[in-house]
Coordinates of C-alpha atoms in Angstrom, one line a residue:
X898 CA -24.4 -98.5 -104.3
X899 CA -21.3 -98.1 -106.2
X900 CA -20.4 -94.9 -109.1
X901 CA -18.0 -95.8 -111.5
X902 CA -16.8 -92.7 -113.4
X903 CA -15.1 -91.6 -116.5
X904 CA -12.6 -88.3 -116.6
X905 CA -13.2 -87.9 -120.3
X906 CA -16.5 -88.6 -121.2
X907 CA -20.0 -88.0 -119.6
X908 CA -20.9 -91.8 -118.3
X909 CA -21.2 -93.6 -115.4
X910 CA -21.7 -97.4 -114.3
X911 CA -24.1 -97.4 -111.2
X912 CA -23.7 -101.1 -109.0
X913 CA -26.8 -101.1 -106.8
X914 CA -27.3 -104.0 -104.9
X915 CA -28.8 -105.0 -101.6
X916 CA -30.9 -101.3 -101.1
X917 CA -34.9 -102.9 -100.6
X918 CA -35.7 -99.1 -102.0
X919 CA -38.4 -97.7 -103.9
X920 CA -37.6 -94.6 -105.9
X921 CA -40.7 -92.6 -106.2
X922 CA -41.8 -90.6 -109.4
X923 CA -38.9 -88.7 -111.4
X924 CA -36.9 -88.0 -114.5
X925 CA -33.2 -87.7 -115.7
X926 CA -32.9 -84.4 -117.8
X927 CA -29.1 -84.3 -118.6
X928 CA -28.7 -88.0 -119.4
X929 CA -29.9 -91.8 -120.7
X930 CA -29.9 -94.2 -118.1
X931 CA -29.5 -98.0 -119.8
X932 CA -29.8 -100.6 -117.3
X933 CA -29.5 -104.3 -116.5
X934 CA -30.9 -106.7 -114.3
X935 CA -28.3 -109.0 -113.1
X936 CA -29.9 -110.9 -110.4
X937 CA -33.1 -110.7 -108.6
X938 CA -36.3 -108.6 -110.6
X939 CA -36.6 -105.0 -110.7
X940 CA -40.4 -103.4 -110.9
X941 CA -40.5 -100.6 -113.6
X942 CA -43.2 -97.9 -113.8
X943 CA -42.1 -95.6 -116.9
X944 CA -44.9 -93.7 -118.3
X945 CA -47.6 -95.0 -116.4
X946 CA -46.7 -98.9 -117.4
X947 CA -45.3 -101.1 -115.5
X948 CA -43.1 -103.8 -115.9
X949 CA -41.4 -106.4 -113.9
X950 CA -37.8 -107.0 -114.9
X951 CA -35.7 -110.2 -114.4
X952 CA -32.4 -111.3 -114.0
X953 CA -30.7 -110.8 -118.0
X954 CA -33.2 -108.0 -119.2
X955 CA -32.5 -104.5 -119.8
X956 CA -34.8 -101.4 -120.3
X957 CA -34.0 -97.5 -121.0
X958 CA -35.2 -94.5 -119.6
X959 CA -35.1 -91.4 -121.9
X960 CA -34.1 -87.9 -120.8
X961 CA -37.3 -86.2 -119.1
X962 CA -39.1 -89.6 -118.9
X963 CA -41.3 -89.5 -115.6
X964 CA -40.1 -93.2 -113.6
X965 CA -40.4 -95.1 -110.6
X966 CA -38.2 -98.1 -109.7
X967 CA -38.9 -100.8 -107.2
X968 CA -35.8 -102.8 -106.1
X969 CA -35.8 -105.8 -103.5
X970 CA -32.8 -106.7 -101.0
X971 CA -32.0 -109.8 -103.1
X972 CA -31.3 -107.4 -106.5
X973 CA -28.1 -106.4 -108.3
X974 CA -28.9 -103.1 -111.0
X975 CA -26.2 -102.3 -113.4
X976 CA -27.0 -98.9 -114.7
X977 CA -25.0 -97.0 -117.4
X978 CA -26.0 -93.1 -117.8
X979 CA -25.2 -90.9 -120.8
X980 CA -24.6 -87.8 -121.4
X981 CA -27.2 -86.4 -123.9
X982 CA -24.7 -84.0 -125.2
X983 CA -22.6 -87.7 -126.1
X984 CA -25.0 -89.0 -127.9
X985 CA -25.9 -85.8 -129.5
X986 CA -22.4 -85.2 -130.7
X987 CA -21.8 -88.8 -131.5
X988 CA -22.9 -91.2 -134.2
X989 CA -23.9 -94.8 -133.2
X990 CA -20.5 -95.9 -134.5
X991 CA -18.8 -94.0 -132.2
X992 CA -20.3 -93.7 -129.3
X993 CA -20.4 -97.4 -129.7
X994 CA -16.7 -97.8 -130.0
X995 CA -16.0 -95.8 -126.9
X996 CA -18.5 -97.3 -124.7
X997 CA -17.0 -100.4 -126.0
X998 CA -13.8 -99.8 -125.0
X999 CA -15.5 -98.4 -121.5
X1000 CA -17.1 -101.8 -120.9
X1001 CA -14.0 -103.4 -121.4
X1002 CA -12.0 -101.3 -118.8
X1003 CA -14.8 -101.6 -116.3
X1004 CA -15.0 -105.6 -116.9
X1005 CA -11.4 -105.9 -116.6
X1006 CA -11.6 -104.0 -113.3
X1007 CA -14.3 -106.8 -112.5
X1008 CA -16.9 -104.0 -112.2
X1009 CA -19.6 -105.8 -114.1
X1010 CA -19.1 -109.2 -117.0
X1011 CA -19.0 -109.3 -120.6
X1012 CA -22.4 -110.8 -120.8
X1013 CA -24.0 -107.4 -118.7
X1014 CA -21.5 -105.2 -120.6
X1015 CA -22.8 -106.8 -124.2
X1016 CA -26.5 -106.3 -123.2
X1017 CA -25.3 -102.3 -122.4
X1018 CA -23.9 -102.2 -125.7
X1019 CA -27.4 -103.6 -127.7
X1020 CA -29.2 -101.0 -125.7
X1021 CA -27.0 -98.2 -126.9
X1022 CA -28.2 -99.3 -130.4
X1023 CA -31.7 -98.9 -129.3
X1024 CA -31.4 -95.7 -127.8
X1025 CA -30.2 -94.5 -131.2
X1026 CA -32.9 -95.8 -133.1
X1027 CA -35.1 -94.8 -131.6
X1028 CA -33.7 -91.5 -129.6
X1029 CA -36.5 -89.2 -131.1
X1030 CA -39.5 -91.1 -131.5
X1031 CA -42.6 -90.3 -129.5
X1032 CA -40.9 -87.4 -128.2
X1033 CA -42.8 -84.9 -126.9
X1034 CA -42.4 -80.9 -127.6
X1035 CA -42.1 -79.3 -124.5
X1036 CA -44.4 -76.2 -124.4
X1037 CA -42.0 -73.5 -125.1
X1038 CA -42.9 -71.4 -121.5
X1039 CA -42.5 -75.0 -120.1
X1040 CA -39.0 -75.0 -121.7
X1041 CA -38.2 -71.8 -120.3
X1042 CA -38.8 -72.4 -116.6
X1043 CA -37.1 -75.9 -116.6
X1044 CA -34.0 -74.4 -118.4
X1045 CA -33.7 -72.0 -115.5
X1046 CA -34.3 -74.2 -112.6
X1047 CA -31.9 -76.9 -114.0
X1048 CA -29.1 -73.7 -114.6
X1049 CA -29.5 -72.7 -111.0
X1050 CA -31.6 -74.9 -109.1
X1051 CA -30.0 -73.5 -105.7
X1052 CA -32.0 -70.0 -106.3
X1053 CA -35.4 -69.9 -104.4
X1054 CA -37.7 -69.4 -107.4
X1055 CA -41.3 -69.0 -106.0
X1056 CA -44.6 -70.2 -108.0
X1057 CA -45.8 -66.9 -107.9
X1058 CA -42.2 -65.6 -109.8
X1059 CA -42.0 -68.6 -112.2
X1060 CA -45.6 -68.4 -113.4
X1061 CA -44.9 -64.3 -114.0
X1062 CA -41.9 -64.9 -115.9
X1063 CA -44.1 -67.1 -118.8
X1064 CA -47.6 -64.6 -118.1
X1065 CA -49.6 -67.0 -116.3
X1066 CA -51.6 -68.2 -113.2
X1067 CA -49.5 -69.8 -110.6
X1068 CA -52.3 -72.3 -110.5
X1069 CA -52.5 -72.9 -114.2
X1070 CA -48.3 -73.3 -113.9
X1071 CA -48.7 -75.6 -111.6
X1072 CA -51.1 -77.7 -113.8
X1073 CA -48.9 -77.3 -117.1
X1074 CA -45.8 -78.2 -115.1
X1075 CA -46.6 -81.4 -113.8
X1076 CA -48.3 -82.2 -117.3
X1077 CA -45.2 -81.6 -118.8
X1078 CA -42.2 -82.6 -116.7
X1079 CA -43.8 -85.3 -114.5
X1080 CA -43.8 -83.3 -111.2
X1081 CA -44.4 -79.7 -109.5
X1082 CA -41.6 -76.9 -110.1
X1083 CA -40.6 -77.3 -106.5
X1084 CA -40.0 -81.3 -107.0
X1085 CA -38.2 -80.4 -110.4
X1086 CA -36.3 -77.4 -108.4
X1087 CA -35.3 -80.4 -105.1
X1088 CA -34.6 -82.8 -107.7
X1089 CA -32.1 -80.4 -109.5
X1090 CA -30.7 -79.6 -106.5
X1091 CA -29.7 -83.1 -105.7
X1092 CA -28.3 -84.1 -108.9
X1093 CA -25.6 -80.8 -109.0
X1094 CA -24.8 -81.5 -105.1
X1095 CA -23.9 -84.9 -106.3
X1096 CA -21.2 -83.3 -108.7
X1097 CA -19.9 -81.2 -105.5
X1098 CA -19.6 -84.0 -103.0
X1099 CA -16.0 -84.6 -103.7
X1100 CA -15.1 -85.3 -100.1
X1101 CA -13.1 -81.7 -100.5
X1102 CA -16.2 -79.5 -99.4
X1103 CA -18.3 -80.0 -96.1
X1104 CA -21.2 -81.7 -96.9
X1105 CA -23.2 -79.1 -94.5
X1106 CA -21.5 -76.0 -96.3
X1107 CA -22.7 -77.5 -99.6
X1108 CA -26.1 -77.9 -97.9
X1109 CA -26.6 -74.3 -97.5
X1110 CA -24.9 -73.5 -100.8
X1111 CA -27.9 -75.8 -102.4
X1112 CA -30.2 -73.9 -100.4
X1113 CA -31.2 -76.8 -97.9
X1114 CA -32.2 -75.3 -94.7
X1115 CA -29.9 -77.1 -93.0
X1116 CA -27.5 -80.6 -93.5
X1117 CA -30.3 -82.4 -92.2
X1118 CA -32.8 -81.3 -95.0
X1119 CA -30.5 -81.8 -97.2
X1120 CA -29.7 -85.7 -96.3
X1121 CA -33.0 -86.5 -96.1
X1122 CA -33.7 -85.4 -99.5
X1123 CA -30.7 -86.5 -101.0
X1124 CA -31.2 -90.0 -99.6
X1125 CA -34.7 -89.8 -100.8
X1126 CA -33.7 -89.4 -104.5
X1127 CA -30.1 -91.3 -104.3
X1128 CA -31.0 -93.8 -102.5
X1129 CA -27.6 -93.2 -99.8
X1130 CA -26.5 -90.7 -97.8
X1131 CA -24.2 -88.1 -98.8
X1132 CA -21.5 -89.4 -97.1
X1133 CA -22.2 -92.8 -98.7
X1134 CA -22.2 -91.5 -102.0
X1135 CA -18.8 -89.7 -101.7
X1136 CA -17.3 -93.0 -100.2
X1137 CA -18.8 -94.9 -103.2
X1138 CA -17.6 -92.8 -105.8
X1139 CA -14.8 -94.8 -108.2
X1140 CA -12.9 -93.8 -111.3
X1141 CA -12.5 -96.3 -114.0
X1142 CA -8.8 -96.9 -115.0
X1143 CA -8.8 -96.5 -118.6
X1144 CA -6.7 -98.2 -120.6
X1145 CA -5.9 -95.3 -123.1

C-alpha cells in the first residue's frame, strides 16, 4: 500500500495493490473515501449490501458509513479521502478545481492515469449531490460519546463511565451505540486510536513509545491492531507514506 499526501489540504491518494485482505466492519468519521477499481474486482458490503466491483467502477463511502472491503491478490484500489471540513468549506466548483489540479500533480508523478483520476473527479460531483441525503441524525447522547472518544481516543473510557456521562444503562449504551455508529464504543475507541497513531507515525517517534501513548498495552498490541484496520504494519505505513510535489 502506498499514501500519497497533500501539505495544504486534507486529501490523500491510497495505491493498494497485491494485499489478498479483508477489512472487517468499520467507518471513516473525519473523511470521504472515493475509490476506483483499476484492475481485478473489489467486494463491497456498505450498509448491509453488497456489491462486487470491477476493473473501471467507482463507489463512495460517506463519513460514519459502517463498510467492509474484500480485496484479492490480483487487485489495484485507488482511493482518494476527503476531508469533511473540505468539502464543508468548499463549493463543488472549488473543491473541484483543486482536486483537479491534485489529480494532475499525482498523474504527472505517474501515481495513478487520467482515465482513474477523471473517474475521482465524477465521484466528487456525486458526493456533492448527494452529501446529505439519507443521512441519519445521530441521537444527540450518541453524538456526545463519539465526539469524545474521536477527541481523545487514547483515554481509557469504560462502559460503565460512558453510559453515566449520557444517564443510561451500560447495557442499553451498548445497544444504541452499535445501532448508531456501526460497532461497540470499545471498537469505535480502537478504531480511533488507529487512525490518530497514523498521523504520529512520522518515522520521528518510536513506534513502541507511540504505542503506549495510544494506550496499547504494549508495541505488540498495538501492531496487531493497526495491521488489522490498515491493512500493514506500522513500520510499513511509515515507509509508504509519500508527498505529492505540487506544482503550485
Amino acid at each position: 500500500m502506498q499514501y500519497y499526501q497533500c501539505d495544504q489540504y486534507p486529501v490523500e491518494f491510497v495505491l493498494s495493490e497485491n494485499i489478498n485482505k479483508h477489512f472487517d466492519a468499520h467507518n471513516h468519521v473525519g473523511h470521504y473515501v472515493i475509490s476506483v477499481v483499476m484492475q481485478g474486482t473489489v467486494t463491497v458490503c456498505l450498509d448491509n449490501n453488497e456489491k462486487a466491483c470491477r476493473r473501471g467502477e467507482a463507489f463512495i463511502i460517506p463519513p460514519y458509513a459502517v463498510h467492509s472491503v474484500h480485496q484479492g491478490k490480483d487487485t489495484r484500489l485507488l482511493s482518494m479521502c476527503i476531508g469533511t471540513a473540505f468539502i464543508e468549506e468548499n463549493d463543488m466548483e472549488t473543491a473541484e478545481s483543486i482536486l483537479q489540479e491534485l489529480s494532475g500533480d499525482a498523474a504527472s508523478q505517474r501515481i495513478f492515469g487520467k482515465e482513474q483520476g477523471d473517474k475521482l473527479l465524477v465521484s466528487v460531483r456525486e458526493v456533492y449531490r448527494h452529501r446529505n441525503a439519507g443521512r441519519k441524525e445521530m441521537d444527540s447522547g450518541i453524538k456526545i460519546l463519539t465526539d469524545k472518544i474521536i477527541s481523545c481516543p487514547e483515554q481509557e473510557l469504560s462502559i460503565e463511565t460512558l453510559a453515566a456521562d449520557i444517564f443510561i444503562s451500560k447495557y442499553y449504551l451498548i445497544r444504541k451505540f452499535r445501532n448508531s455508529v456501526g460497532m461497540t464504543p470499545h471498537q469505535f475507541c480502537i478504531q480511533n486510536r488507529i487512525r490518530k497513531s497514523q498521523k504520529l507515525l512520522d518515522g520521528e517517534k518510536a513506534i513502541g513509545r507511540i504505542a503506549v501513548e495510544m494506550g496499547f498495552y504494549d508495541q505488540s498490541h498495538f501492531d496487531r491492531a493497526f495491521r488489522k484496520i490498515v491493512g500493514i504494519s506500522p513500520s510499513e505505513y511509515i515507509h509508504s507514506k509519500k508527498q505529492i510535489v505540487q506544482s503550485t
